[in-house]
């Protein structure tokens, strides 16, 4: 009787914190965040004495931070997503 109880406890401890759907949304959120940081890259100048106004482009100032924030919102949703009830 004591041994079956230990097996049951071992099975319960092997469960993941989140379910498969949560992890899917987490991966999607990480991909969106990565895309935002890629959009932010560039616009610099090779010569430090020359100013490149491309650093202040719409893509780097508005679009990329918005994409990163959307990615973080997806991550929060993935963490707060309730597991489906077992049948």
Short mmCIF file of N, CA and C in Angstrom, two decimals:
data_model
loop_
_atom_site.label_atom_id
_atom_site.label_comp_id
_atom_site.label_asym_id
_atom_site.label_seq_id
_atom_site.Cartn_x
_atom_site.Cartn_y
_atom_site.Cartn_z
N UNK A 1 0.82 -1.19 0.00
CA UNK A 1 0.00 0.00 0.00
C UNK A 1 0.87 1.26 0.00
N UNK A 2 1.94 1.25 0.77
CA UNK A 2 2.82 2.40 0.83
C UNK A 2 3.58 2.63 -0.47
N UNK A 3 3.87 1.53 -1.18
CA UNK A 3 4.63 1.63 -2.42
C UNK A 3 3.80 2.26 -3.53
N UNK A 4 2.50 1.94 -3.61
CA UNK A 4 1.65 2.53 -4.64
C UNK A 4 1.47 4.03 -4.41
N UNK A 5 1.50 4.42 -3.15
CA UNK A 5 1.39 5.85 -2.83
C UNK A 5 2.62 6.60 -3.32
N UNK A 6 3.79 5.97 -3.17
CA UNK A 6 5.03 6.60 -3.64
C UNK A 6 5.04 6.72 -5.16
N UNK A 7 4.54 5.71 -5.84
CA UNK A 7 4.47 5.77 -7.31
C UNK A 7 3.54 6.88 -7.76
N UNK A 8 2.43 7.03 -7.08
CA UNK A 8 1.47 8.09 -7.42
C UNK A 8 2.10 9.47 -7.20
N UNK A 9 2.83 9.63 -6.10
CA UNK A 9 3.51 10.90 -5.84
C UNK A 9 4.59 11.17 -6.88
N UNK A 10 5.28 10.13 -7.32
CA UNK A 10 6.31 10.29 -8.33
C UNK A 10 5.71 10.73 -9.66
N UNK A 11 4.54 10.16 -10.02
CA UNK A 11 3.87 10.56 -11.26
C UNK A 11 3.43 12.03 -11.18
N UNK A 12 2.92 12.43 -10.03
CA UNK A 12 2.47 13.81 -9.88
C UNK A 12 3.64 14.79 -9.95
N UNK A 13 4.80 14.39 -9.47
CA UNK A 13 5.95 15.29 -9.48
C UNK A 13 6.57 15.40 -10.87
N UNK A 14 6.27 14.47 -11.78
CA UNK A 14 6.81 14.51 -13.14
C UNK A 14 6.05 15.45 -14.06
N UNK A 15 4.93 15.97 -13.61
CA UNK A 15 4.13 16.87 -14.45
C UNK A 15 4.88 18.17 -14.68
N UNK A 16 4.65 18.74 -15.87
CA UNK A 16 5.20 20.06 -16.17
C UNK A 16 4.34 21.13 -15.53
N UNK A 17 4.93 22.29 -15.37
CA UNK A 17 4.18 23.40 -14.77
C UNK A 17 3.07 23.86 -15.71
N UNK A 18 3.41 23.96 -16.99
CA UNK A 18 2.45 24.43 -18.00
C UNK A 18 2.09 23.28 -18.93
N UNK A 19 1.02 23.48 -19.69
CA UNK A 19 0.61 22.49 -20.67
C UNK A 19 1.18 22.85 -22.04
N UNK A 20 0.93 21.98 -22.99
CA UNK A 20 1.49 22.13 -24.34
C UNK A 20 1.09 23.46 -24.99
N UNK A 21 -0.15 23.84 -24.79
CA UNK A 21 -0.65 25.09 -25.39
C UNK A 21 0.08 26.32 -24.82
N UNK A 22 0.38 26.28 -23.52
CA UNK A 22 1.12 27.38 -22.90
C UNK A 22 2.50 27.52 -23.55
N UNK A 23 3.16 26.39 -23.74
CA UNK A 23 4.50 26.43 -24.33
C UNK A 23 4.47 26.90 -25.78
N UNK A 24 3.42 26.56 -26.52
CA UNK A 24 3.28 27.06 -27.89
C UNK A 24 3.21 28.59 -27.90
N UNK A 25 2.38 29.15 -27.01
CA UNK A 25 2.26 30.60 -26.95
C UNK A 25 3.56 31.25 -26.48
N UNK A 26 4.29 30.57 -25.59
CA UNK A 26 5.57 31.12 -25.14
C UNK A 26 6.57 31.18 -26.28
N UNK A 27 6.62 30.16 -27.10
CA UNK A 27 7.54 30.14 -28.25
C UNK A 27 7.14 31.22 -29.25
N UNK A 28 5.84 31.37 -29.49
CA UNK A 28 5.37 32.43 -30.40
C UNK A 28 5.76 33.80 -29.84
N UNK A 29 5.58 34.01 -28.54
CA UNK A 29 5.94 35.28 -27.92
C UNK A 29 7.43 35.57 -28.04
N UNK A 30 8.26 34.55 -27.82
CA UNK A 30 9.71 34.74 -27.96
C UNK A 30 10.09 35.08 -29.40
N UNK A 31 9.42 34.45 -30.36
CA UNK A 31 9.70 34.75 -31.77
C UNK A 31 9.31 36.19 -32.10
N UNK A 32 8.18 36.65 -31.59
CA UNK A 32 7.74 38.04 -31.85
C UNK A 32 8.72 39.03 -31.21
N UNK A 33 9.19 38.73 -30.01
CA UNK A 33 10.18 39.60 -29.35
C UNK A 33 11.47 39.64 -30.16
N UNK A 34 11.91 38.49 -30.65
CA UNK A 34 13.13 38.44 -31.46
C UNK A 34 12.97 39.25 -32.74
N UNK A 35 11.81 39.16 -33.38
CA UNK A 35 11.55 39.96 -34.59
C UNK A 35 11.62 41.45 -34.26
N UNK A 36 11.08 41.84 -33.11
CA UNK A 36 11.13 43.25 -32.71
C UNK A 36 12.56 43.74 -32.54
N UNK A 37 13.41 42.92 -31.92
CA UNK A 37 14.80 43.33 -31.74
C UNK A 37 15.56 43.34 -33.07
N UNK A 38 15.22 42.45 -33.97
CA UNK A 38 15.84 42.46 -35.30
C UNK A 38 15.45 43.74 -36.04
N UNK A 39 14.19 44.15 -35.91
CA UNK A 39 13.74 45.39 -36.55
C UNK A 39 14.45 46.61 -35.96
N UNK A 40 14.85 46.53 -34.71
CA UNK A 40 15.54 47.65 -34.05
C UNK A 40 17.00 47.78 -34.50
N UNK A 41 17.57 46.72 -35.01
CA UNK A 41 19.00 46.69 -35.33
C UNK A 41 19.33 47.59 -36.52
N UNK A 42 20.58 48.02 -36.57
CA UNK A 42 21.08 48.79 -37.71
C UNK A 42 20.90 50.28 -37.55
N UNK A 43 21.23 50.99 -38.61
CA UNK A 43 21.08 52.43 -38.63
C UNK A 43 22.26 53.19 -38.09
N UNK A 44 23.27 52.48 -37.63
CA UNK A 44 24.44 53.14 -37.10
C UNK A 44 25.38 53.58 -38.21
N UNK A 45 26.46 54.20 -37.84
CA UNK A 45 27.46 54.66 -38.80
C UNK A 45 28.79 53.99 -38.49
N UNK A 46 29.54 53.65 -39.53
CA UNK A 46 30.86 53.05 -39.34
C UNK A 46 31.86 54.07 -38.83
N UNK A 47 31.68 55.32 -39.22
CA UNK A 47 32.58 56.39 -38.80
C UNK A 47 31.94 57.13 -37.63
N UNK A 48 32.58 57.18 -36.45
CA UNK A 48 31.95 57.86 -35.30
C UNK A 48 31.82 59.37 -35.47
N UNK A 49 32.49 59.95 -36.46
CA UNK A 49 32.41 61.39 -36.69
C UNK A 49 31.26 61.77 -37.62
N UNK A 50 30.60 60.79 -38.19
CA UNK A 50 29.52 61.04 -39.14
C UNK A 50 28.20 60.59 -38.50
N UNK A 51 27.21 61.49 -38.50
CA UNK A 51 25.90 61.17 -37.94
C UNK A 51 25.00 60.62 -39.03
N UNK A 52 24.34 59.51 -38.74
CA UNK A 52 23.42 58.90 -39.68
C UNK A 52 22.00 59.08 -39.15
N UNK A 53 21.17 59.91 -39.80
CA UNK A 53 19.81 60.14 -39.30
C UNK A 53 18.90 58.92 -39.44
N UNK A 54 19.37 57.87 -40.11
CA UNK A 54 18.57 56.65 -40.28
C UNK A 54 18.30 55.98 -38.93
N UNK A 55 19.07 56.30 -37.91
CA UNK A 55 18.87 55.73 -36.58
C UNK A 55 17.49 56.11 -36.01
N UNK A 56 16.94 57.22 -36.47
CA UNK A 56 15.65 57.70 -36.00
C UNK A 56 14.51 57.37 -36.97
N UNK A 57 14.65 56.28 -37.72
CA UNK A 57 13.60 55.92 -38.69
C UNK A 57 12.35 55.44 -37.95
N UNK A 58 11.23 55.47 -38.65
CA UNK A 58 9.95 55.06 -38.07
C UNK A 58 9.99 53.62 -37.61
N UNK A 59 10.69 52.78 -38.36
CA UNK A 59 10.78 51.37 -38.03
C UNK A 59 11.46 51.14 -36.68
N UNK A 60 12.51 51.90 -36.41
CA UNK A 60 13.27 51.70 -35.17
C UNK A 60 12.65 52.41 -33.97
N UNK A 61 11.94 53.50 -34.20
CA UNK A 61 11.38 54.28 -33.10
C UNK A 61 9.96 53.84 -32.73
N UNK A 62 9.16 53.46 -33.70
CA UNK A 62 7.75 53.14 -33.43
C UNK A 62 7.44 51.64 -33.58
N UNK A 63 7.78 51.08 -34.72
CA UNK A 63 7.37 49.72 -35.03
C UNK A 63 8.05 48.68 -34.15
N UNK A 64 9.36 48.71 -34.05
CA UNK A 64 10.10 47.69 -33.30
C UNK A 64 9.72 47.64 -31.81
N UNK A 65 9.67 48.77 -31.10
CA UNK A 65 9.24 48.68 -29.69
C UNK A 65 7.81 48.18 -29.53
N UNK A 66 6.93 48.52 -30.46
CA UNK A 66 5.56 48.03 -30.41
C UNK A 66 5.51 46.52 -30.59
N UNK A 67 6.31 46.01 -31.52
CA UNK A 67 6.36 44.56 -31.74
C UNK A 67 6.91 43.85 -30.50
N UNK A 68 7.92 44.42 -29.86
CA UNK A 68 8.48 43.82 -28.64
C UNK A 68 7.43 43.81 -27.53
N UNK A 69 6.69 44.89 -27.36
CA UNK A 69 5.65 44.93 -26.33
C UNK A 69 4.53 43.93 -26.61
N UNK A 70 4.18 43.75 -27.87
CA UNK A 70 3.19 42.74 -28.23
C UNK A 70 3.71 41.35 -27.88
N UNK A 71 5.00 41.12 -28.11
CA UNK A 71 5.60 39.84 -27.75
C UNK A 71 5.55 39.59 -26.25
N UNK A 72 5.82 40.62 -25.45
CA UNK A 72 5.73 40.48 -23.99
C UNK A 72 4.28 40.22 -23.56
N UNK A 73 3.32 40.85 -24.24
CA UNK A 73 1.91 40.61 -23.92
C UNK A 73 1.54 39.15 -24.23
N UNK A 74 2.06 38.61 -25.31
CA UNK A 74 1.81 37.20 -25.63
C UNK A 74 2.41 36.30 -24.56
N UNK A 75 3.59 36.66 -24.05
CA UNK A 75 4.21 35.88 -22.98
C UNK A 75 3.36 35.90 -21.71
N UNK A 76 2.84 37.04 -21.35
CA UNK A 76 1.98 37.15 -20.16
C UNK A 76 0.73 36.30 -20.36
N UNK A 77 0.15 36.36 -21.55
CA UNK A 77 -1.03 35.54 -21.85
C UNK A 77 -0.69 34.06 -21.72
N UNK A 78 0.47 33.65 -22.22
CA UNK A 78 0.87 32.24 -22.15
C UNK A 78 1.03 31.78 -20.71
N UNK A 79 1.53 32.64 -19.86
CA UNK A 79 1.71 32.27 -18.46
C UNK A 79 0.37 32.20 -17.73
N UNK A 80 -0.53 33.11 -18.03
CA UNK A 80 -1.81 33.17 -17.34
C UNK A 80 -2.88 32.26 -17.93
N UNK A 81 -2.60 31.62 -19.07
CA UNK A 81 -3.57 30.75 -19.72
C UNK A 81 -3.90 29.57 -18.82
N UNK A 82 -5.17 29.38 -18.53
CA UNK A 82 -5.60 28.30 -17.62
C UNK A 82 -5.54 26.97 -18.36
N UNK A 83 -5.13 25.92 -17.67
CA UNK A 83 -5.12 24.60 -18.30
C UNK A 83 -6.53 24.10 -18.51
N UNK A 84 -6.69 23.30 -19.56
CA UNK A 84 -8.01 22.72 -19.83
C UNK A 84 -8.28 21.64 -18.80
N UNK A 85 -9.53 21.51 -18.41
CA UNK A 85 -9.87 20.52 -17.39
C UNK A 85 -9.76 19.11 -17.95
N UNK A 86 -9.27 18.19 -17.15
CA UNK A 86 -9.13 16.81 -17.58
C UNK A 86 -10.50 16.12 -17.61
N UNK A 87 -10.65 15.25 -18.60
CA UNK A 87 -11.93 14.54 -18.74
C UNK A 87 -11.88 13.21 -18.05
#
